[in-house]
mmCIF file of C-alpha atoms in Angstrom:
data_model
loop_
_atom_site.group_PDB
_atom_site.id
_atom_site.type_symbol
_atom_site.label_atom_id
_atom_site.label_comp_id
_atom_site.label_asym_id
_atom_site.label_seq_id
_atom_site.Cartn_x
_atom_site.Cartn_y
_atom_site.Cartn_z
ATOM 1 C CA MET B 76 0.324 -0.043 0.435
ATOM 2 C CA LEU B 77 3.212 2.188 0.180
ATOM 3 C CA THR B 78 3.814 3.916 -3.163
ATOM 4 C CA ASP B 79 7.445 3.872 -5.365
ATOM 5 C CA THR B 80 7.807 7.150 -4.670
ATOM 6 C CA GLU B 81 6.751 6.898 -0.889
ATOM 7 C CA LYS B 82 9.216 3.843 -0.114
ATOM 8 C CA THR B 83 11.982 5.999 -1.685
ATOM 9 C CA GLN B 84 11.650 8.781 0.501
ATOM 10 C CA LEU B 85 11.988 6.170 3.494
ATOM 11 C CA ASP B 86 14.745 4.613 2.107
ATOM 12 C CA GLU B 87 16.482 8.123 0.903
ATOM 13 C CA ARG B 88 15.555 10.890 3.140
ATOM 14 C CA GLY B 89 14.157 8.683 6.057
ATOM 15 C CA PHE B 90 10.478 10.333 6.205
ATOM 16 C CA THR B 91 7.382 10.054 3.651
ATOM 17 C CA VAL B 92 4.774 12.065 4.288
ATOM 18 C CA LEU B 93 0.447 9.887 4.169
ATOM 19 C CA ARG B 94 -1.658 12.436 3.482
ATOM 20 C CA ASP B 95 -5.633 12.641 3.846
ATOM 21 C CA VAL B 96 -4.879 9.060 5.979
ATOM 22 C CA ILE B 97 -7.640 9.583 8.247
ATOM 23 C CA SER B 98 -11.145 11.664 7.988
ATOM 24 C CA ALA B 99 -11.645 15.456 9.230
ATOM 25 C CA ASP B 100 -14.430 12.962 11.929
ATOM 26 C CA GLU B 101 -12.308 10.769 12.471
ATOM 27 C CA VAL B 102 -9.111 13.506 13.538
ATOM 28 C CA ASN B 103 -12.025 15.683 15.238
ATOM 29 C CA GLU B 104 -12.639 12.408 18.015
ATOM 30 C CA LEU B 105 -9.112 11.876 18.247
ATOM 31 C CA ARG B 106 -8.328 15.509 18.909
ATOM 32 C CA ARG B 107 -11.422 15.942 21.564
ATOM 33 C CA LEU B 108 -9.900 12.183 23.249
ATOM 34 C CA SER B 109 -6.215 12.995 23.323
ATOM 35 C CA LEU B 110 -7.076 16.492 24.832
ATOM 36 C CA ALA B 111 -9.305 14.613 27.271
ATOM 37 C CA LEU B 112 -6.887 12.283 28.389
ATOM 38 C CA ALA B 113 -4.099 14.877 28.977
ATOM 39 C CA THR B 114 -6.513 17.348 31.387
ATOM 40 C CA ASP B 115 -7.724 14.403 34.113
ATOM 41 C CA GLU B 116 -4.187 13.553 33.663
ATOM 42 C CA ARG B 117 -3.013 17.272 34.747
ATOM 43 C CA SER B 118 -5.674 17.278 37.101
ATOM 44 C CA ALA B 119 -4.655 14.128 38.885
ATOM 45 C CA GLY B 120 -1.062 15.540 39.219
ATOM 46 C CA CYS B 121 -0.225 12.797 36.413
ATOM 47 C CA GLY B 122 0.471 14.618 33.351
ATOM 48 C CA SER B 123 4.075 13.601 32.150
ATOM 49 C CA MET B 124 5.079 17.557 30.578
ATOM 50 C CA TYR B 125 8.707 19.106 29.649
ATOM 51 C CA LEU B 126 9.762 21.620 27.756
ATOM 52 C CA ASP B 127 9.290 23.321 30.766
ATOM 53 C CA ASP B 128 5.736 21.881 31.202
ATOM 54 C CA CYS B 129 4.442 23.441 27.682
ATOM 55 C CA ALA B 130 4.446 20.548 25.823
ATOM 56 C CA GLN B 131 2.557 17.010 27.391
ATOM 57 C CA ARG B 132 3.005 13.555 26.787
ATOM 58 C CA VAL B 133 -0.711 10.904 27.434
ATOM 59 C CA TRP B 134 1.080 6.839 27.359
ATOM 60 C CA ASN B 135 -0.227 4.047 26.879
ATOM 61 C CA LEU B 136 -3.480 4.847 24.311
ATOM 62 C CA VAL B 137 -4.406 1.239 23.655
ATOM 63 C CA ASN B 138 -5.776 1.269 26.849
ATOM 64 C CA LYS B 139 -7.510 4.139 26.593
ATOM 65 C CA GLY B 140 -10.255 3.863 24.348
ATOM 66 C CA GLU B 141 -11.441 2.103 21.094
ATOM 67 C CA SER B 142 -10.463 4.682 19.042
ATOM 68 C CA PHE B 143 -6.888 4.244 20.025
ATOM 69 C CA GLU B 144 -7.037 0.770 19.501
ATOM 70 C CA GLN B 145 -8.215 0.996 15.782
ATOM 71 C CA ALA B 146 -6.680 3.439 14.503
ATOM 72 C CA ILE B 147 -2.981 1.794 15.647
ATOM 73 C CA GLN B 148 -4.642 -0.636 13.656
ATOM 74 C CA HIS B 149 -4.604 1.369 9.923
ATOM 75 C CA PRO B 150 -3.754 -0.147 6.554
ATOM 76 C CA ARG B 151 -1.850 2.399 5.684
ATOM 77 C CA ILE B 152 0.712 2.178 8.784
ATOM 78 C CA LEU B 153 1.401 -0.226 8.892
ATOM 79 C CA ALA B 154 2.160 -1.318 5.516
ATOM 80 C CA ALA B 155 4.461 1.821 6.291
ATOM 81 C CA MET B 156 6.162 -0.135 9.563
ATOM 82 C CA GLU B 157 6.323 -3.427 8.006
ATOM 83 C CA TYR B 158 8.142 -2.143 5.022
ATOM 84 C CA LEU B 159 10.661 -0.131 7.189
ATOM 85 C CA LEU B 160 10.669 -3.420 10.070
ATOM 86 C CA GLY B 161 8.703 -6.301 8.629
ATOM 87 C CA GLU B 162 6.056 -8.380 8.402
ATOM 88 C CA ASP B 163 6.182 -9.241 12.032
ATOM 89 C CA CYS B 164 7.042 -5.907 13.371
ATOM 90 C CA THR B 165 5.383 -4.423 17.003
ATOM 91 C CA LEU B 166 4.049 -1.849 18.182
ATOM 92 C CA SER B 167 6.381 -0.057 21.478
ATOM 93 C CA SER B 168 4.594 2.770 22.179
ATOM 94 C CA PHE B 169 1.340 5.043 21.471
ATOM 95 C CA THR B 170 1.523 8.058 23.202
ATOM 96 C CA VAL B 171 -0.931 11.580 22.846
ATOM 97 C CA ASN B 172 1.348 14.399 22.377
ATOM 98 C CA ILE B 173 1.032 17.693 22.773
ATOM 99 C CA ILE B 174 2.999 21.220 22.047
ATOM 100 C CA GLY B 175 1.586 23.600 23.775
ATOM 101 C CA PRO B 176 1.751 27.490 23.105
ATOM 102 C CA GLY B 177 5.762 28.617 23.834
ATOM 103 C CA ALA B 178 7.140 25.264 23.918
ATOM 104 C CA SER B 179 10.711 26.314 22.363
ATOM 105 C CA ASN B 180 12.370 23.313 20.063
ATOM 106 C CA GLY B 181 12.988 19.781 21.213
ATOM 107 C CA HIS B 182 15.950 18.689 20.683
ATOM 108 C CA LEU B 183 17.331 16.720 17.811
ATOM 109 C CA HIS B 184 17.711 13.112 18.609
ATOM 110 C CA ILE B 185 17.795 9.233 17.305
ATOM 111 C CA ASP B 186 14.967 7.359 18.706
ATOM 112 C CA TYR B 187 15.030 4.280 21.894
ATOM 113 C CA PRO B 188 17.031 2.294 22.008
ATOM 114 C CA LEU B 189 19.017 3.972 19.105
ATOM 115 C CA ARG B 190 20.876 5.855 20.947
ATOM 116 C CA LEU B 191 21.987 3.238 23.643
ATOM 117 C CA MET B 192 23.350 1.621 21.143
ATOM 118 C CA PRO B 193 27.461 1.110 20.203
ATOM 119 C CA ASP B 194 28.494 2.342 16.383
ATOM 120 C CA PRO B 195 28.522 1.460 13.480
ATOM 121 C CA ARG B 196 25.123 1.462 13.862
ATOM 122 C CA PRO B 197 22.876 -1.404 11.590
ATOM 123 C CA SER B 198 22.073 -0.558 8.301
ATOM 124 C CA PHE B 199 18.515 -1.457 8.093
ATOM 125 C CA PRO B 200 15.936 0.483 10.258
ATOM 126 C CA LEU B 201 14.647 -1.194 13.772
ATOM 127 C CA VAL B 202 12.493 1.361 14.778
ATOM 128 C CA ALA B 203 10.123 3.652 13.380
ATOM 129 C CA ASN B 204 7.557 6.238 14.115
ATOM 130 C CA SER B 205 4.421 7.515 12.754
ATOM 131 C CA VAL B 206 2.977 10.964 13.584
ATOM 132 C CA TRP B 207 -0.481 11.654 13.573
ATOM 133 C CA LEU B 208 -1.599 14.974 12.467
ATOM 134 C CA LEU B 209 -4.377 16.071 14.635
ATOM 135 C CA ASP B 210 -3.786 19.588 13.666
ATOM 136 C CA ASP B 211 -2.120 21.105 10.466
ATOM 137 C CA PHE B 212 1.477 21.380 11.471
ATOM 138 C CA THR B 213 2.816 23.614 9.972
ATOM 139 C CA LEU B 214 6.415 26.645 10.639
ATOM 140 C CA GLU B 215 4.417 28.630 13.391
ATOM 141 C CA ASN B 216 2.863 25.797 16.188
ATOM 142 C CA GLY B 217 6.052 23.464 15.856
ATOM 143 C CA ALA B 218 6.072 21.402 12.679
ATOM 144 C CA THR B 219 8.333 18.179 13.208
ATOM 145 C CA ARG B 220 11.645 19.112 11.761
ATOM 146 C CA CYS B 221 14.249 16.395 11.108
ATOM 147 C CA VAL B 222 17.650 15.937 9.018
ATOM 148 C CA PRO B 223 16.616 15.103 5.999
ATOM 149 C CA GLY B 224 19.069 11.280 5.315
ATOM 150 C CA SER B 225 20.927 11.256 8.473
ATOM 151 C CA HIS B 226 19.347 8.139 9.224
ATOM 152 C CA LEU B 227 21.556 7.051 7.007
ATOM 153 C CA ARG B 228 24.934 8.255 9.203
ATOM 154 C CA LEU B 229 25.533 5.074 10.990
ATOM 155 C CA LYS B 230 27.332 6.801 13.642
ATOM 156 C CA GLY B 231 27.103 8.860 16.513
ATOM 157 C CA GLY B 232 23.848 11.481 16.536
ATOM 158 C CA PRO B 233 22.516 15.082 16.163
ATOM 159 C CA GLU B 234 24.168 17.462 18.580
ATOM 160 C CA ALA B 235 22.336 19.450 21.815
ATOM 161 C CA ASP B 236 22.088 23.075 20.734
ATOM 162 C CA VAL B 237 23.344 22.810 16.627
ATOM 163 C CA LYS B 238 21.292 24.304 13.422
ATOM 164 C CA TYR B 239 22.184 21.787 11.202
ATOM 165 C CA ASP B 240 22.162 24.086 7.773
ATOM 166 C CA ASP B 241 20.268 21.148 6.558
ATOM 167 C CA GLU B 242 17.512 21.163 8.538
ATOM 168 C CA VAL B 243 13.896 21.533 7.462
ATOM 169 C CA GLN B 244 10.349 21.704 9.254
ATOM 170 C CA VAL B 245 7.802 19.242 7.525
ATOM 171 C CA CYS B 246 4.719 20.703 7.624
ATOM 172 C CA GLY B 247 0.735 19.091 6.682
ATOM 173 C CA SER B 248 -2.570 19.155 6.964
ATOM 174 C CA LYS B 249 -4.358 17.202 9.649
ATOM 175 C CA GLY B 250 -5.290 13.914 9.245
ATOM 176 C CA SER B 251 -2.028 13.226 7.789
ATOM 177 C CA VAL B 252 0.438 10.879 9.145
ATOM 178 C CA LEU B 253 4.430 11.516 8.985
ATOM 179 C CA ILE B 254 5.812 8.009 8.962
ATOM 180 C CA VAL B 255 9.441 9.153 10.156
ATOM 181 C CA ASN B 256 12.530 6.325 10.565
ATOM 182 C CA GLY B 257 13.967 5.939 13.838
ATOM 183 C CA ALA B 258 17.346 6.908 13.184
ATOM 184 C CA LEU B 259 16.510 10.372 11.223
ATOM 185 C CA TRP B 260 18.033 13.346 13.495
ATOM 186 C CA HIS B 261 14.669 15.154 13.994
ATOM 187 C CA GLY B 262 12.516 16.614 16.974
ATOM 188 C CA SER B 263 9.375 19.550 17.673
ATOM 189 C CA SER B 264 10.036 22.884 16.765
ATOM 190 C CA ALA B 265 9.038 26.360 18.802
ATOM 191 C CA ASN B 266 5.190 26.810 19.137
ATOM 192 C CA HIS B 267 5.004 30.344 18.145
ATOM 193 C CA THR B 268 0.685 30.155 18.904
ATOM 194 C CA ASP B 269 -1.849 30.683 20.723
ATOM 195 C CA GLY B 270 -2.647 27.981 20.389
ATOM 196 C CA ASP B 271 -1.909 23.136 20.952
ATOM 197 C CA ARG B 272 -0.540 21.405 18.003
ATOM 198 C CA VAL B 273 -1.511 18.131 18.963
ATOM 199 C CA GLY B 274 -0.364 14.941 17.480
ATOM 200 C CA LEU B 275 -0.900 11.150 18.480
ATOM 201 C CA LEU B 276 3.038 9.035 17.886
ATOM 202 C CA GLY B 277 2.397 5.154 17.374
ATOM 203 C CA PHE B 278 6.215 3.773 17.962
ATOM 204 C CA PHE B 279 7.106 0.261 16.497
ATOM 205 C CA CYS B 280 9.524 -1.657 16.630
ATOM 206 C CA ARG B 281 11.079 -4.795 14.819
ATOM 207 C CA ALA B 282 9.387 -7.986 16.744
ATOM 208 C CA PHE B 283 12.931 -9.264 18.609
ATOM 209 C CA MET B 284 13.404 -5.944 20.210
ATOM 210 C CA LYS B 285 11.895 -5.125 23.538
ATOM 211 C CA PRO B 286 9.672 -2.486 23.474
ATOM 212 C CA GLN B 287 9.566 0.696 25.263
ATOM 213 C CA GLN B 288 6.300 -0.327 26.854
ATOM 214 C CA ASP B 289 5.189 -3.041 27.799
ATOM 215 C CA HIS B 290 1.994 -3.913 26.154
ATOM 216 C CA LEU B 291 1.721 -7.765 27.172
ATOM 217 C CA LYS B 292 1.405 -5.977 31.037
ATOM 218 C CA LEU B 293 -0.281 -3.215 30.738
ATOM 219 C CA ALA B 294 -3.066 -3.865 28.336
ATOM 220 C CA SER B 295 -6.331 -4.631 30.225
ATOM 221 C CA ASP B 296 -7.849 -7.001 29.596
ATOM 222 C CA GLU B 297 -10.874 -6.049 27.657
ATOM 223 C CA VAL B 298 -8.908 -5.030 25.629
ATOM 224 C CA VAL B 299 -7.030 -8.439 25.175
ATOM 225 C CA SER B 300 -10.690 -9.583 24.380
ATOM 226 C CA ARG B 301 -11.287 -7.627 21.709
ATOM 227 C CA ALA B 302 -8.285 -7.882 20.091
ATOM 228 C CA THR B 303 -7.891 -7.952 16.605
ATOM 229 C CA PRO B 304 -5.290 -10.407 14.826
ATOM 230 C CA VAL B 305 -3.385 -7.957 14.140
ATOM 231 C CA LEU B 306 -3.310 -6.066 17.687
ATOM 232 C CA THR B 307 -2.841 -9.477 19.026
ATOM 233 C CA ARG B 308 0.645 -9.227 16.939
ATOM 234 C CA LEU B 309 1.014 -5.531 17.882
ATOM 235 C CA LEU B 310 0.989 -6.041 21.199
ATOM 236 C CA GLY B 311 3.470 -8.360 21.146
ATOM 237 C CA PHE B 312 1.541 -11.719 22.010
ATOM 238 C CA ASP B 313 3.043 -13.313 19.139
ATOM 239 C CA SER B 314 6.748 -11.829 20.252
ATOM 240 C CA MET B 315 6.432 -14.291 23.166
ATOM 241 C CA PRO B 316 9.550 -16.328 24.606
ATOM 242 C CA SER B 317 7.929 -20.309 24.259
ATOM 243 C CA ALA B 318 7.130 -21.742 26.998
ATOM 244 C CA THR B 319 8.122 -25.508 25.676
ATOM 245 C CA PRO B 320 11.665 -26.112 27.821
#
């Protein structure tokens, strides 16, 4: 379900934008649910805040509403992840990402656990992210920035607070999904507007890797009981070690 152009962009640039993945109604519902969850967690004193409290994450979305369960199984997203990470890839984490007014640039980085690995890293992708645009991502409101082709550099990573000449911001319309090779140097940009920039981060890894969150323990019995075969695999049940001695 990926076009040849999208595959080439992932191979050469390290990212591509899948346009119009979800409808306006789906965008509005996911955004409403995301902001409600964020508000609830702040009110409960357990909000996951960063960037001087101008940005927030909400973790473990597969346990926080059927709309999120359905979204993470979207065929176009899975096609991209399976192209990069193999047909048995699993979900590493699924989060809300809110960049609020006044948020500064996030640091350019490569994704977990790549920064913990010795050099040189493997030349094939190990992890990849899907950034779901629940608002238009613009130059002003914090659209994701990256250094095209940096995923091909198998040693080191971006230096903190350095502005690279070939850095770009990836803008897009709400309902689109940005696919990012986890080895690409990337990060959020400053939000100079008076509104939130809301997105979802569906983070995937190869099946043999330890995911960022342990969905085998986190997923509720209710979620597991109604899980499709696809979601069962994404949660990691197909990757469990064999119990046979």
